[in-house]
CSV table of C-alpha atoms and ligand atoms in Angstrom, one decimal:
chain,number,residue,atom,x,y,z
A,1475,MET,CA,43.2,45.7,6.3
A,1476,THR,CA,42.1,47.6,3.2
A,1477,PRO,CA,39.3,45.6,1.6
A,1478,LEU,CA,40.0,44.0,-1.8
A,1479,HIS,CA,38.3,46.0,-4.5
A,1480,LEU,CA,36.0,43.3,-5.9
A,1481,LEU,CA,33.2,44.2,-8.3
A,1482,LYS,CA,31.5,40.9,-7.7
A,1483,ARG,CA,31.1,39.5,-4.2
A,1484,PRO,CA,28.5,36.8,-4.4
A,1485,ARG,CA,28.7,36.3,-0.6
A,1486,ARG,CA,27.0,39.8,-0.2
A,1487,LEU,CA,23.6,38.1,-0.8
A,1488,ARG,CA,24.2,35.1,1.4
A,1489,ARG,CA,24.8,37.1,4.6
A,1490,THR,CA,21.4,36.8,6.3
A,1491,HIS,CA,18.4,34.5,6.2
A,1492,ALA,CA,16.3,37.3,4.7
A,1493,LEU,CA,18.8,37.9,1.8
A,1494,ARG,CA,19.1,34.1,1.2
A,1495,SER,CA,15.3,33.8,1.0
A,1496,LEU,CA,15.1,36.7,-1.3
A,1497,ILE,CA,17.4,35.1,-3.9
A,1498,GLN,CA,16.2,31.5,-3.5
A,1499,GLU,CA,15.4,30.2,-7.0
A,1500,THR,CA,13.6,26.9,-6.3
A,1501,HIS,CA,10.8,26.3,-3.8
A,1502,LEU,CA,9.2,23.1,-2.9
A,1503,SER,CA,5.7,22.7,-1.7
A,1504,ALA,CA,3.3,19.9,-1.0
A,1505,HIS,CA,1.6,20.7,-4.3
A,1506,ASP,CA,4.7,19.4,-6.1
A,1507,LEU,CA,4.4,16.0,-4.5
A,1508,ILE,CA,2.7,12.8,-5.6
A,1509,ALA,CA,2.6,9.9,-3.1
A,1510,PRO,CA,2.9,6.3,-4.3
A,1511,LEU,CA,0.6,3.9,-2.4
A,1512,PHE,CA,0.6,0.1,-2.4
A,1513,VAL,CA,-2.9,-1.5,-2.1
A,1514,ARG,CA,-3.6,-5.1,-1.4
A,1515,ASP,CA,-6.6,-7.4,-0.9
A,1516,GLY,CA,-7.7,-8.5,2.6
A,1517,GLY,CA,-7.9,-7.0,6.0
A,1518,GLY,CA,-5.5,-7.0,9.0
A,1519,ASP,CA,-2.8,-4.6,9.9
A,1520,PRO,CA,-0.8,-2.6,7.3
A,1521,GLU,CA,2.1,-4.8,6.1
A,1522,PRO,CA,5.4,-3.1,6.4
A,1523,VAL,CA,7.7,-3.4,3.3
A,1524,SER,CA,11.0,-4.5,4.9
A,1525,SER,CA,13.3,-2.7,2.4
A,1526,MET,CA,11.3,0.5,2.7
A,1527,PRO,CA,10.8,1.5,6.3
A,1528,GLY,CA,7.7,3.6,6.8
A,1529,VAL,CA,6.1,2.2,3.6
A,1530,PHE,CA,3.2,-0.3,4.0
A,1531,ARG,CA,1.0,-2.5,1.9
A,1532,LEU,CA,-2.5,-1.2,2.7
A,1533,SER,CA,-6.0,-2.6,2.5
A,1534,SER,CA,-8.2,-0.4,0.4
A,1535,GLU,CA,-9.9,1.0,3.5
A,1536,GLN,CA,-6.5,1.9,5.1
A,1537,MET,CA,-5.4,3.3,1.7
A,1538,VAL,CA,-8.4,5.7,1.6
A,1539,GLU,CA,-7.6,6.9,5.1
A,1540,GLU,CA,-3.9,7.5,4.2
A,1541,ALA,CA,-5.0,9.3,1.0
A,1542,ARG,CA,-7.2,11.6,3.1
A,1543,GLU,CA,-4.3,12.6,5.3
A,1544,LEU,CA,-2.2,13.2,2.2
A,1545,TYR,CA,-4.9,15.3,0.6
A,1546,ASP,CA,-5.3,17.3,3.8
A,1547,LEU,CA,-1.6,18.1,3.8
A,1548,GLY,CA,-2.0,19.6,0.3
A,1549,ILE,CA,-0.7,16.7,-1.8
A,1550,PRO,CA,-2.8,16.8,-5.0
A,1551,ALA,CA,-2.3,13.2,-6.3
A,1552,VAL,CA,-1.5,9.6,-5.4
A,1553,ALA,CA,-0.1,6.9,-7.6
A,1554,LEU,CA,-1.6,3.5,-6.8
A,1555,PHE,CA,0.2,0.2,-7.2
A,1556,PRO,CA,-1.6,-3.1,-6.6
A,1557,VAL,CA,-0.1,-6.0,-4.7
A,1558,ILE,CA,-1.5,-9.1,-6.4
A,1559,ASP,CA,-1.9,-12.4,-4.7
A,1560,PRO,CA,0.5,-14.9,-6.3
A,1561,SER,CA,-2.3,-17.3,-7.0
A,1562,LEU,CA,-3.8,-14.7,-9.4
A,1563,LYS,CA,-0.7,-14.2,-11.5
A,1564,ASP,CA,-0.1,-16.0,-14.8
A,1565,ALA,CA,2.3,-15.6,-17.8
A,1566,ILE,CA,0.0,-13.1,-19.6
A,1567,GLY,CA,-1.1,-11.1,-16.5
A,1568,SER,CA,-4.8,-11.9,-17.2
A,1569,HIS,CA,-5.9,-10.6,-13.9
A,1570,ALA,CA,-5.0,-7.1,-15.1
A,1571,LEU,CA,-8.1,-7.3,-17.3
A,1572,ASP,CA,-10.4,-8.6,-14.5
A,1573,PRO,CA,-12.7,-5.7,-13.6
A,1574,ARG,CA,-12.9,-7.0,-10.0
A,1575,ASN,CA,-9.2,-6.8,-9.4
A,1576,ILE,CA,-8.0,-4.9,-6.3
A,1577,LEU,CA,-6.7,-1.9,-8.2
A,1578,TYR,CA,-10.0,-1.1,-9.9
A,1579,ARG,CA,-11.9,-1.5,-6.7
A,1580,ALA,CA,-9.4,0.7,-4.8
A,1581,VAL,CA,-9.6,3.5,-7.5
A,1582,ARG,CA,-13.4,3.4,-7.3
A,1583,GLU,CA,-13.4,3.7,-3.5
A,1584,LEU,CA,-10.8,6.4,-3.5
A,1585,LYS,CA,-12.7,8.5,-6.0
A,1586,ARG,CA,-15.9,8.0,-4.1
A,1587,ALA,CA,-14.3,9.2,-0.8
A,1588,LEU,CA,-12.1,11.9,-2.2
A,1589,PRO,CA,-13.3,13.0,-5.6
A,1590,ASP,CA,-10.8,15.9,-5.8
A,1591,LEU,CA,-7.7,13.9,-5.1
A,1592,LEU,CA,-6.1,13.0,-8.4
A,1593,VAL,CA,-5.5,9.3,-8.9
A,1594,ILE,CA,-2.7,8.0,-11.1
A,1595,THR,CA,-2.5,4.4,-12.1
A,1596,ASP,CA,0.4,2.4,-13.5
A,1597,VAL,CA,-0.2,0.8,-16.9
A,1598,ALA,CA,2.1,-2.2,-16.9
A,1599,LEU,CA,1.7,-5.9,-16.4
A,1600,ASP,CA,4.5,-6.6,-13.9
A,1601,PRO,CA,2.2,-6.8,-10.8
A,1602,TYR,CA,0.1,-9.4,-12.6
A,1603,THR,CA,2.7,-11.6,-14.4
A,1604,SER,CA,4.1,-14.8,-12.9
A,1605,HIS,CA,7.5,-13.9,-14.3
A,1606,GLY,CA,7.5,-10.3,-13.1
A,1607,HIS,CA,8.0,-8.7,-16.5
A,1608,ASP,CA,6.1,-5.7,-17.7
A,1609,GLY,CA,4.5,-7.5,-20.6
A,1610,VAL,CA,3.9,-10.9,-22.2
A,1611,LEU,CA,6.9,-12.9,-23.4
A,1612,ASP,CA,7.4,-14.0,-27.0
A,1613,ASP,CA,7.9,-17.6,-28.1
A,1614,SER,CA,11.6,-17.6,-27.1
A,1615,GLY,CA,10.5,-16.8,-23.5
A,1616,GLN,CA,13.4,-14.3,-23.4
A,1617,MET,CA,11.9,-11.1,-24.9
A,1618,VAL,CA,8.8,-9.1,-23.9
A,1619,ALA,CA,6.6,-9.1,-27.1
A,1620,ASN,CA,6.1,-5.4,-27.9
A,1621,ASP,CA,3.0,-5.3,-30.0
A,1622,GLN,CA,1.1,-7.9,-28.1
A,1623,THR,CA,1.9,-6.2,-24.9
A,1624,VAL,CA,0.8,-2.8,-26.3
A,1625,ALA,CA,-2.6,-4.2,-27.2
A,1626,LEU,CA,-3.1,-5.5,-23.6
A,1627,LEU,CA,-1.9,-2.2,-22.1
A,1628,ALA,CA,-4.4,-0.2,-24.1
A,1629,ARG,CA,-7.2,-2.4,-22.8
A,1630,MET,CA,-5.8,-2.1,-19.3
A,1631,ALA,CA,-5.8,1.7,-19.6
A,1632,ILE,CA,-9.5,1.6,-20.4
A,1633,PHE,CA,-10.3,-0.5,-17.3
A,1634,GLN,CA,-8.4,2.1,-15.2
A,1635,ALA,CA,-10.1,5.1,-16.7
A,1636,ASP,CA,-13.4,3.4,-16.3
A,1637,ALA,CA,-12.7,2.9,-12.6
A,1638,GLY,CA,-12.1,6.6,-12.3
A,1639,SER,CA,-8.3,7.0,-12.7
A,1640,ASP,CA,-7.6,10.6,-13.7
A,1641,ILE,CA,-4.2,9.9,-15.1
A,1642,VAL,CA,-2.9,6.7,-16.6
A,1643,ALA,CA,0.8,6.1,-16.5
A,1644,PRO,CA,2.4,3.6,-18.8
A,1645,SER,CA,5.5,2.4,-17.0
A,1646,ASP,CA,6.4,-0.5,-19.3
A,1647,MET,CA,8.7,1.1,-21.9
A,1648,MET,CA,7.1,-0.7,-24.9
A,1649,ASP,CA,7.3,1.2,-28.2
A,1650,GLY,CA,4.1,2.8,-29.4
A,1651,ARG,CA,2.1,2.3,-26.2
A,1652,VAL,CA,1.3,6.0,-25.7
A,1653,ARG,CA,-0.3,6.2,-29.1
A,1654,ALA,CA,-2.3,3.0,-28.6
A,1655,ILE,CA,-3.5,4.1,-25.2
A,1656,ARG,CA,-4.6,7.5,-26.5
A,1657,GLN,CA,-6.4,6.0,-29.4
A,1658,ALA,CA,-8.1,3.4,-27.2
A,1659,LEU,CA,-9.2,6.0,-24.6
A,1660,ASP,CA,-10.5,8.4,-27.2
A,1661,ALA,CA,-12.4,5.6,-29.0
A,1662,GLN,CA,-14.3,5.1,-25.7
A,1663,GLY,CA,-14.9,8.8,-25.3
A,1664,MET,CA,-12.4,9.0,-22.5
A,1665,THR,CA,-10.8,12.1,-23.9
A,1666,ASP,CA,-10.3,13.7,-20.5
A,1667,THR,CA,-8.1,10.9,-19.1
A,1668,ALA,CA,-4.5,12.2,-19.2
A,1669,ILE,CA,-1.4,10.2,-20.0
A,1670,LEU,CA,1.7,10.5,-17.8
A,1671,SER,CA,4.2,8.5,-19.6
A,1672,TYR,CA,7.2,6.9,-17.9
A,1673,ALA,CA,9.1,8.3,-20.9
A,1674,ALA,CA,12.7,8.0,-19.8
A,1675,LYS,CA,12.8,4.9,-17.6
A,1676,PHE,CA,16.2,3.4,-17.0
A,1677,ALA,CA,17.1,-0.2,-16.2
A,1678,SER,CA,18.2,0.7,-12.7
A,1679,SER,CA,19.6,-1.1,-9.8
A,1680,LEU,CA,17.4,1.0,-7.6
A,1681,TYR,CA,14.0,-0.8,-8.2
A,1682,GLY,CA,14.7,-3.7,-5.8
A,1683,PRO,CA,12.7,-2.4,-2.9
A,1684,PHE,CA,9.6,-1.7,-5.1
A,1685,ARG,CA,9.7,-5.2,-6.6
A,1686,ASP,CA,9.8,-6.5,-3.1
A,1687,ALA,CA,6.8,-4.3,-2.2
A,1688,VAL,CA,4.6,-5.5,-5.1
A,1689,GLY,CA,6.0,-9.1,-5.0
A,1690,SER,CA,7.4,-9.1,-8.5
A,1691,LEU,CA,10.8,-10.3,-7.2
A,1692,ALA,CA,9.1,-13.3,-5.6
A,1693,ALA,CA,7.3,-13.9,-8.9
A,1694,ALA,CA,10.7,-14.1,-10.6
A,1695,GLY,CA,11.8,-16.7,-8.0
A,1696,GLY,CA,13.9,-14.1,-6.1
A,1697,LYS,CA,16.2,-13.7,-9.1
A,1698,PRO,CA,17.0,-10.1,-10.1
A,1699,LEU,CA,14.8,-9.2,-13.0
A,1700,ASP,CA,16.6,-8.1,-16.1
A,1701,LYS,CA,14.6,-5.5,-18.0
A,1702,ARG,CA,17.4,-4.3,-20.3
A,1703,THR,CA,15.6,-5.2,-23.5
A,1704,TYR,CA,13.0,-2.6,-22.8
A,1705,GLN,CA,14.2,-0.1,-20.1
A,1706,LEU,CA,17.0,2.4,-21.0
A,1707,ASN,CA,20.7,1.8,-20.6
A,1708,PRO,CA,21.9,4.0,-17.7
A,1709,ALA,CA,24.7,5.1,-19.9
A,1710,ASN,CA,22.5,6.8,-22.5
A,1711,ALA,CA,21.1,10.3,-22.1
A,1712,ARG,CA,20.6,11.1,-25.8
A,1713,GLU,CA,18.6,8.0,-26.4
A,1714,ALA,CA,16.5,8.8,-23.3
A,1715,VAL,CA,15.6,12.2,-24.6
A,1716,HIS,CA,14.9,10.7,-28.0
A,1717,ASP,CA,12.5,8.1,-26.6
A,1718,ALA,CA,10.8,10.7,-24.3
A,1719,LEU,CA,10.1,13.0,-27.2
A,1720,LEU,CA,8.5,10.1,-29.1
A,1721,ASP,CA,6.0,9.8,-26.3
A,1722,GLU,CA,5.3,13.5,-26.7
A,1723,ASP,CA,4.6,13.0,-30.4
A,1724,GLU,CA,2.3,10.0,-29.6
A,1725,GLY,CA,0.2,12.2,-27.3
A,1726,ALA,CA,1.6,12.0,-23.8
A,1727,ASP,CA,0.4,14.9,-21.6
A,1728,ILE,CA,3.2,14.7,-19.0
A,1729,LEU,CA,6.7,13.1,-19.4
A,1730,MET,CA,8.5,11.4,-16.6
A,1731,VAL,CA,12.2,10.6,-15.9
A,1732,LYS,CA,12.9,7.7,-13.6
A,1733,PRO,CA,14.8,7.2,-11.4
A,1734,ALA,CA,15.3,10.9,-10.5
A,1735,GLY,CA,18.4,11.6,-8.4
A,1736,TRP,CA,21.0,9.8,-10.5
A,1737,TYR,CA,19.4,11.1,-13.8
A,1738,LEU,CA,19.2,14.8,-13.2
A,1739,ASP,CA,21.1,15.5,-16.4
A,1740,VAL,CA,18.4,13.7,-18.4
A,1741,LEU,CA,15.7,15.7,-16.6
A,1742,SER,CA,17.4,19.0,-17.3
A,1743,GLU,CA,18.1,18.1,-20.9
A,1744,LEU,CA,14.5,17.1,-21.4
A,1745,ARG,CA,13.4,20.3,-19.7
A,1746,ARG,CA,15.1,22.2,-22.5
A,1747,SER,CA,13.7,19.9,-25.2
A,1748,THR,CA,9.9,19.9,-24.5
A,1749,ARG,CA,7.3,22.3,-23.3
A,1750,LEU,CA,5.3,19.6,-21.6
A,1751,PRO,CA,5.1,19.3,-17.8
A,1752,LEU,CA,7.8,17.0,-16.4
A,1753,ALA,CA,7.5,14.5,-13.6
A,1754,ALA,CA,10.3,12.7,-11.9
A,1755,TYR,CA,10.1,9.6,-9.7
A,1756,GLN,CA,12.3,9.4,-6.7
A,1757,ILE,CA,12.2,5.6,-6.6
A,1758,SER,CA,12.3,3.0,-3.9
A,1759,GLY,CA,16.0,2.6,-4.0
A,1760,GLU,CA,16.6,6.3,-3.6
A,1761,TYR,CA,14.3,6.3,-0.6
A,1762,ALA,CA,16.0,3.3,0.9
A,1763,GLN,CA,19.5,4.8,0.5
A,1764,ILE,CA,18.6,7.9,2.3
A,1765,LEU,CA,16.7,6.1,5.1
A,1766,ALA,CA,19.5,3.6,5.6
A,1767,ALA,CA,22.2,6.2,5.9
A,1768,ALA,CA,20.0,8.2,8.3
A,1769,HIS,CA,19.2,5.1,10.3
A,1770,MET,CA,23.0,4.5,10.7
A,1771,GLY,CA,23.3,8.1,12.0
A,1772,TRP,CA,25.4,9.0,9.0
A,1773,LEU,CA,23.0,11.5,7.3
A,1774,ASP,CA,20.4,13.9,8.7
A,1775,LEU,CA,17.1,12.5,7.5
A,1776,GLU,CA,15.2,15.8,7.2
A,1777,LYS,CA,18.0,17.7,5.5
A,1778,ALA,CA,18.9,14.9,3.1
A,1779,ARG,CA,15.2,14.4,2.2
A,1780,ALA,CA,14.7,18.1,1.6
A,1781,GLU,CA,17.9,18.5,-0.5
A,1782,SER,CA,17.2,15.4,-2.6
A,1783,LEU,CA,13.7,16.7,-3.5
A,1784,LEU,CA,14.9,20.3,-4.1
A,1785,ALA,CA,17.6,19.0,-6.5
A,1786,ILE,CA,15.0,17.2,-8.5
A,1787,LYS,CA,12.8,20.2,-8.8
A,1788,ARG,CA,15.8,22.5,-9.6
A,1789,ALA,CA,16.8,20.2,-12.4
A,1790,GLY,CA,13.4,20.7,-14.0
A,1791,ALA,CA,10.7,18.5,-12.5
A,1792,ASP,CA,7.2,20.1,-12.1
A,1793,MET,CA,6.1,17.2,-9.9
A,1794,ILE,CA,7.9,14.5,-7.9
A,1795,LEU,CA,6.7,11.1,-7.1
A,1796,THR,CA,8.3,10.2,-3.8
A,1797,TYR,CA,7.8,7.9,-0.8
A,1798,PHE,CA,8.8,10.9,1.3
A,1799,ALA,CA,5.7,12.8,0.2
A,1800,LYS,CA,3.8,12.7,3.5
A,1801,ASP,CA,6.8,13.4,5.8
A,1802,ALA,CA,8.1,16.1,3.5
A,1803,ALA,CA,4.7,17.8,3.2
A,1804,LYS,CA,4.4,17.9,7.0
A,1805,THR,CA,7.5,20.1,7.1
A,1806,MET,CA,6.1,22.5,4.5
A,1807,ALA,CA,3.6,25.2,5.3
B,2360,PBG,C1,7.0,-1.3,-13.2
B,2360,PBG,C2,7.3,-0.2,-12.2
B,2360,PBG,C3,8.4,-0.2,-11.4
B,2360,PBG,C4,8.3,1.0,-10.6
B,2360,PBG,C5,7.1,1.6,-10.9
B,2360,PBG,N1,6.4,0.8,-11.9
B,2360,PBG,C6,9.6,-1.1,-11.3
B,2360,PBG,C7,10.2,-1.8,-12.4
B,2360,PBG,O1,10.3,-1.3,-13.5
B,2360,PBG,O2,10.5,-3.0,-12.1
B,2360,PBG,C8,9.4,1.3,-9.6
B,2360,PBG,C9,9.1,2.3,-8.6
B,2360,PBG,C10,10.1,2.3,-7.5
B,2360,PBG,O3,11.2,1.6,-7.6
B,2360,PBG,O4,9.9,3.0,-6.5
B,2360,PBG,N2,6.1,-1.2,-14.1
């Protein structure tokens, strides 16, 4: 048959592996990945998180070993989350300002063992509060009190930086916290500590497994935690970009979108709206979904994992926090 005369035949460049590689636009490497790690007090075996197969609560010794493996695979940073014993939690999260708490000890050990691995720490009170919210409650007991919480977060950031954290990451969504944290750090001469702000963080249904991992669900008496008075409405992209750009104005060094996979439009819009580096957090529920489907035999784990991460990078992320970091890095040269 006489060929159609087509000026454009996009399939021409998809014919072979070599051609497909030549025109590949987005590449993922271990250097793009940040591994979240859960650290707890005490010894014993790593504790599996039931809703996140393959993820464990680690003692600080186990955490340092895990971090060493990640570093050797080319992963430049870890994000540390403390699991706090319920007996140490109270309504105002006081243990966050105890210099002996497990997070600060873990950061110190990690920086001593692996000085070149970047350590990111979460600035938010939820691991420490008896109600599981990210800040202190106002008199009504219904709302997180913004300005009081901001003052605590700024102090918390100093404790983290003092322990050696390279990047502090406010994940609480209070107004004005980036400015307060920047001012507090600078006043201490900690001008090199960077701020990665969870700038566009949505009130998502996908945080459940994480709250299980750090025990903030148990703190809330197993009730689902409603964070809609501070986290963003999943319906709002414009508001998300607006809020993220405020964090840029307040001095954030890196902006993050979270969750990642269901919010790629926000990521791509933010990519066009700022020149700052962007991070995206592929969160616990995103991880759990892929693993569950793979476990049922309904999805190919490696392919789904790689595609989910590639899509986040394509949409505009320079770096991705993901519980798949180690397994994904192992498949990358
Ligand atoms: C809270 C915080 C959350 C995550 C990181 N920091 C959960 C929340 O807002 O309740 C979630 C990460 C994940 O789901 O993987 N400060």
